Tab-separated table of C-alpha atoms in Angstrom:
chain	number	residue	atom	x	y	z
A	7	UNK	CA	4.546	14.341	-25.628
A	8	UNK	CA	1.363	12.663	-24.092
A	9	UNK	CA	2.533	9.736	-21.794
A	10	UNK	CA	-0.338	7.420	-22.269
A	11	UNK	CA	-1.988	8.200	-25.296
A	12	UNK	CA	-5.450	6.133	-26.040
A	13	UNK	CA	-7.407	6.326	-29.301
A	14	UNK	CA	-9.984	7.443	-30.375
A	15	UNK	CA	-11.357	9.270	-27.373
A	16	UNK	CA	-14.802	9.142	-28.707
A	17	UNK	CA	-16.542	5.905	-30.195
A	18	UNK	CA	-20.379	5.937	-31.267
A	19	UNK	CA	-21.651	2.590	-32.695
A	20	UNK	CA	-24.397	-0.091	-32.913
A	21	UNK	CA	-25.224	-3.070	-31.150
A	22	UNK	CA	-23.515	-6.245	-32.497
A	23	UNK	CA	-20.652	-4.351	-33.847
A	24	UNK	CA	-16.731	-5.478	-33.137
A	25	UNK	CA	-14.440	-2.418	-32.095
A	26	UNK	CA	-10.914	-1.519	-30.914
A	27	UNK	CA	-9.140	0.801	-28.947
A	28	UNK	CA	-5.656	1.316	-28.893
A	29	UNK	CA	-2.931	2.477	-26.535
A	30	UNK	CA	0.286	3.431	-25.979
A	31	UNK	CA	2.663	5.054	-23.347
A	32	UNK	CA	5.906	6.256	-24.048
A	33	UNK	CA	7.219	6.181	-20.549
A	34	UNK	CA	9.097	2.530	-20.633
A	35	UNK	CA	6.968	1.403	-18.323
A	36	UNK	CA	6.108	-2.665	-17.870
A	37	UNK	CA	2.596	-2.957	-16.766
A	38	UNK	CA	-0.393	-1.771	-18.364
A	39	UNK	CA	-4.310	-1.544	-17.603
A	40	UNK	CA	-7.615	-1.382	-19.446
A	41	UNK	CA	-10.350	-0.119	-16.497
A	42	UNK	CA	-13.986	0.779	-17.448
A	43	UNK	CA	-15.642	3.959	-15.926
A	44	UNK	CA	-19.024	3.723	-15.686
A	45	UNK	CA	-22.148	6.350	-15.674
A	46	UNK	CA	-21.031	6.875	-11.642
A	47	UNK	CA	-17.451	7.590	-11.968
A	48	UNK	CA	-16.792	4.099	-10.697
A	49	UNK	CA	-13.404	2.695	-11.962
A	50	UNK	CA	-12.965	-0.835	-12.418
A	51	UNK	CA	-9.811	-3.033	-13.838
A	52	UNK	CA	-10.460	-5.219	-16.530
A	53	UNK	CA	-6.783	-6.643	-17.171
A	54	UNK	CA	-3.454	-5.925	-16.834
A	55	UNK	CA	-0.145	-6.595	-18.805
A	56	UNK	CA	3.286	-7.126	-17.641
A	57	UNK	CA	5.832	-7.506	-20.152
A	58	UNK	CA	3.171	-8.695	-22.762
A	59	UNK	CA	1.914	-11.126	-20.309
A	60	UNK	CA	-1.323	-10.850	-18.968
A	61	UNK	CA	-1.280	-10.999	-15.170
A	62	UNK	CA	-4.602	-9.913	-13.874
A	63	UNK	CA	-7.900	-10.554	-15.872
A	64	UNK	CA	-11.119	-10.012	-13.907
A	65	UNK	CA	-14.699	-10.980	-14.318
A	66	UNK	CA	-14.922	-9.770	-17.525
A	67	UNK	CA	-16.964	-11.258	-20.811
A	68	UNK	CA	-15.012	-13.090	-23.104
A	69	UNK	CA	-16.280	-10.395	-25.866
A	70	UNK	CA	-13.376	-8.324	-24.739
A	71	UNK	CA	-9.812	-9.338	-25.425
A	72	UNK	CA	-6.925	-7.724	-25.015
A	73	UNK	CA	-4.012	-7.938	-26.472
A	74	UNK	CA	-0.407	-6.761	-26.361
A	75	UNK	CA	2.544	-6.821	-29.216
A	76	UNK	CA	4.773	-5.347	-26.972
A	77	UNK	CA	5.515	-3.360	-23.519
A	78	UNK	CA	4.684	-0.045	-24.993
A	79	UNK	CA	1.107	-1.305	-26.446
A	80	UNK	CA	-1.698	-2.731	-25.225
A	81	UNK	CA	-5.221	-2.773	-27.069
A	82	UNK	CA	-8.582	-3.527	-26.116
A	83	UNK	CA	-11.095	-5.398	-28.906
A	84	UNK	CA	-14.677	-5.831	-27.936
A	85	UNK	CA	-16.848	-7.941	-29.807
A	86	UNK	CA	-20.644	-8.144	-30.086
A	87	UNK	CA	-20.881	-5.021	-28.552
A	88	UNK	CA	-23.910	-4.651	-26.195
A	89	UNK	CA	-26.134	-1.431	-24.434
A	90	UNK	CA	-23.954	-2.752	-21.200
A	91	UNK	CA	-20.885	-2.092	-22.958
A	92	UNK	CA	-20.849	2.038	-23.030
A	93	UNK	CA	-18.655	3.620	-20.424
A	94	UNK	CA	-15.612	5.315	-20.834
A	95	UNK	CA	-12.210	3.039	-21.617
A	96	UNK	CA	-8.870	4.452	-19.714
A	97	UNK	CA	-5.703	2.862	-20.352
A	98	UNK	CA	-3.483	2.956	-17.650
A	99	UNK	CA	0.837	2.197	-17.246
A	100	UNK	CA	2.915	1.853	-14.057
A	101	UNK	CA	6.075	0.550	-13.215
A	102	UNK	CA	6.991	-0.388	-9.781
A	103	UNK	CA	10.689	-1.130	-8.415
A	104	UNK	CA	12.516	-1.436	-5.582
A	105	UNK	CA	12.304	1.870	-3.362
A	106	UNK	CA	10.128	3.154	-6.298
A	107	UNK	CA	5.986	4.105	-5.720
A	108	UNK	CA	3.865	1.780	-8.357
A	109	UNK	CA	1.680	5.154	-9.687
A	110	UNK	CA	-0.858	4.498	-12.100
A	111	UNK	CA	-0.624	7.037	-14.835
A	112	UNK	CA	-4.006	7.051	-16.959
A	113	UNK	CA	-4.818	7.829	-20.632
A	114	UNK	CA	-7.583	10.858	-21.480
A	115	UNK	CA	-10.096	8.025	-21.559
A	116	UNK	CA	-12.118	6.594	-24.848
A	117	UNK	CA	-15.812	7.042	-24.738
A	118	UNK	CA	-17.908	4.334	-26.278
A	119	UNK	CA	-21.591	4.739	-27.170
A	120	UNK	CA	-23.773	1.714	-28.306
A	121	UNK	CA	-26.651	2.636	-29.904
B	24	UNK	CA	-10.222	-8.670	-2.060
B	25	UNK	CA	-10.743	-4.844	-1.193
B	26	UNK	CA	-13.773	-2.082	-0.461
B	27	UNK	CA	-13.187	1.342	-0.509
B	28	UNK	CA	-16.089	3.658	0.051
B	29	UNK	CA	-16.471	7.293	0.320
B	30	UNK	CA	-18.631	9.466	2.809
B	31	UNK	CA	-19.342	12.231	0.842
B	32	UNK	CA	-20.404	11.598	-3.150
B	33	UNK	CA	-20.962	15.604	-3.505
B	34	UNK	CA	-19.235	18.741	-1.665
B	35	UNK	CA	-19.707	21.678	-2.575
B	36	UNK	CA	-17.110	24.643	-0.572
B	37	UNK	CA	-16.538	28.118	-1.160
B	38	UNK	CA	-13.151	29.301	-3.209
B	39	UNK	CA	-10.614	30.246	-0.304
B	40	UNK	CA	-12.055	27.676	2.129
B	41	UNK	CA	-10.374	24.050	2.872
B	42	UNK	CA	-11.873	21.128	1.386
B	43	UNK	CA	-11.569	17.068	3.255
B	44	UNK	CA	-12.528	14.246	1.221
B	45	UNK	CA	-12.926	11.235	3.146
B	46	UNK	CA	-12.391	7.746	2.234
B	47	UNK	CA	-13.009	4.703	4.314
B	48	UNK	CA	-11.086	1.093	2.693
B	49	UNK	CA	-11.674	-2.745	4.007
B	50	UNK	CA	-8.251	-4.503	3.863
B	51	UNK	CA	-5.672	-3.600	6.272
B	52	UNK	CA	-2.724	-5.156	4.452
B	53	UNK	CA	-2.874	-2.613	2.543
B	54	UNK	CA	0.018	-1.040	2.344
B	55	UNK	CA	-0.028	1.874	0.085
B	56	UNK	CA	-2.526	4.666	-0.662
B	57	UNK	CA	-2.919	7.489	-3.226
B	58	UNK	CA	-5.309	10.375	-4.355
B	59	UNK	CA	-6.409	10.790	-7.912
B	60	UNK	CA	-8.037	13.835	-9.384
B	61	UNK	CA	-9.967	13.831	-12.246
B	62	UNK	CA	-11.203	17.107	-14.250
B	63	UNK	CA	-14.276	16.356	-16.657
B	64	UNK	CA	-13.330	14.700	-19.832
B	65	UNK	CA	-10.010	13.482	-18.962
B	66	UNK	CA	-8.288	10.616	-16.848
B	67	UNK	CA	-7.151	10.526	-13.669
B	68	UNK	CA	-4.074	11.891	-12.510
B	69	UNK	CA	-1.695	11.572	-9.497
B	70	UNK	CA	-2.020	14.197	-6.700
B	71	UNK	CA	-0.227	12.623	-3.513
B	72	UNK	CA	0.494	9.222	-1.736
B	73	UNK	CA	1.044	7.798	1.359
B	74	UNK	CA	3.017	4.469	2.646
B	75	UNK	CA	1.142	2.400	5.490
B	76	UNK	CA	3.885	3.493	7.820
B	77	UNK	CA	2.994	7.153	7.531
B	78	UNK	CA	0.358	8.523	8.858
B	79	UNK	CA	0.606	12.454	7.065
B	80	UNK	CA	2.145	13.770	4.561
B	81	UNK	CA	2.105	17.154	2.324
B	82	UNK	CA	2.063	18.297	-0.682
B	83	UNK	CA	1.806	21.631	-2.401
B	84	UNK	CA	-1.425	22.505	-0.176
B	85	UNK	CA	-2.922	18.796	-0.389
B	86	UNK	CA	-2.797	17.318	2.855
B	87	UNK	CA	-2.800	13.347	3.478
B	88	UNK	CA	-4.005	11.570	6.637
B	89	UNK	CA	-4.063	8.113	7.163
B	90	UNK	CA	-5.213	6.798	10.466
B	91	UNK	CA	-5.348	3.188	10.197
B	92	UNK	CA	-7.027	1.803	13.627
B	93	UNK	CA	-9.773	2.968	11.724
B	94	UNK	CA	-8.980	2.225	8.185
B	95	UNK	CA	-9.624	5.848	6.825
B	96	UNK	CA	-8.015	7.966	4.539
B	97	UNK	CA	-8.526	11.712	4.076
B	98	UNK	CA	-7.066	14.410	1.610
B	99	UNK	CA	-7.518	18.293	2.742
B	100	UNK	CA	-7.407	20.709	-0.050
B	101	UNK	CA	-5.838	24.370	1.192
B	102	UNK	CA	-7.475	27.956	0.045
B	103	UNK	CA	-9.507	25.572	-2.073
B	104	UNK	CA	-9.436	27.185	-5.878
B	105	UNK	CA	-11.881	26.645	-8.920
B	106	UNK	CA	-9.236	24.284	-10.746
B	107	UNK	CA	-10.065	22.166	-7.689
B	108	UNK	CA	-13.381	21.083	-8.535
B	109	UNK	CA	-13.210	17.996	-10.093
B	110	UNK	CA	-13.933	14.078	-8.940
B	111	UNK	CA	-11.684	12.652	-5.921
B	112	UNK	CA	-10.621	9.425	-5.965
B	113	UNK	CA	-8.990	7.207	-3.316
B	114	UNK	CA	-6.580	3.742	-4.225
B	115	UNK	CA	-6.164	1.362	-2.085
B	116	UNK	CA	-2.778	-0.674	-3.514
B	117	UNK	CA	-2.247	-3.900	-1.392
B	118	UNK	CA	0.465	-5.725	-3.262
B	119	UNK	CA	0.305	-3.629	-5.931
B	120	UNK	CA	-3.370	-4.565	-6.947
B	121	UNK	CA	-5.019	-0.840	-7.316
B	122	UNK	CA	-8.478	-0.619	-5.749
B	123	UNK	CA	-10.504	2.480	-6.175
B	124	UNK	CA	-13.312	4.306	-4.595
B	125	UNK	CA	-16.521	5.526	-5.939
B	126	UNK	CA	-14.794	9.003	-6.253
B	127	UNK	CA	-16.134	12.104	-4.675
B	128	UNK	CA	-17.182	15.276	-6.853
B	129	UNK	CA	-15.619	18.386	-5.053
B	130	UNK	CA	-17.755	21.933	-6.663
B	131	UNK	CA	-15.668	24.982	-5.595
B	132	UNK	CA	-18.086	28.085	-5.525
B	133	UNK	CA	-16.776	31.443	-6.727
């Protein structure tokens, strides 16, 4: 069973369009991430969810939104997509408690393409 | 906030040698540190971590130092192997805010 499972892992589209990606993790865990990898390898957070709550939002454009029905979800929607915008997606989970490392564990990674 | 920087973006070793990949970070409140690997075309994944009040610690032949006067973090790679080569990264987690470096891409020669 794939922990943190992310779809779709490849996304090809034009300029202007609105798109989703979806995640989920199936290891009970309370917090999850959306970071953007870009052409470099360089990994960035975009938000994080605890409980359905967001908690950490960085300097991101309001295009994106995330949003989260519950724990085990949390799905990234991207409107007006622009050139800027292609990277790949990873969806990340953690849960951290007492005596207990906080270990990211990471999705394969969705791959978005504007054309 | 938090910088982490690498020395090395590239190294290239030969299969059977040992591989360090170096990692410099910014904040020293940080109090947690771990090393991610990640093989083309998928995400990152957990290797090994380290708490601030540790300065070494092994794993099945990874290798951890952290020597914070300086603020630097290394992993060594043992009998490096062609399922090594991948990208390297370094996290920084002060209060459990994950910072990452640039990532370094380790090529093991045959």
């Amino acid at each position: 069973d794939t922990a943190v499972s992310q779809t779709p892992k490849y996304l090809v589209t034009q300029m202007g369009n609105d798109k989703s990606i979806k995640c989920e993790q199936n290891l009970g865990h309370d917090t999850m991430y959306w970071y953007k990898q870009d052409s470099k390898k360089f990994l960035k957070i975009m938000f994080s969810y605890n409980n359905k709550e967001l908690i950490i939002n960085e300097t991101v454009p309001n295009r994106f939104s995330p949003k989260s029905p519950d724990k085990a979800h949390l799905n990234l929607h991207i409107n007006s997509l622009e050139l800027g915008d292609s990277a790949v997606y990873f969806c990340a989970s953690s849960q951290a408690g007492e005596g207990r490392a906080n270990v990211l564990t990471f999705g394969a990674g969705s791959r978005l393409t504007v054309l | 906030g938090e910088s982490v920087g690498l020395h090395l973006p590239t190294l290239s070793v030969q299969e059977g040698d040992n591989s360090i990949i170096n990692c410099a970070y910014s904040n020293s409140a940080s109090d947690y540190f771990i090393w991610y690997k990640q093989e083309s075309g998928k995400g990152p994944q957990f290797i090994i971590d380290i708490r601030s009040n540790m300065d070494k610690r092994q794993g099945q032949r990874v290798t951890v130092l952290l020597n914070k006067t300086v603020k630097h973090l290394s992993l060594q790679i043992a009998a490096t192997q062609p399922g090594d080569s991948a990208v390297y990264f370094c996290a920084v987690v002060p209060r459990n805010k994950f910072y990452f470096g640039s990532g370094t891409k380790l090529n093991v020669k045959p």
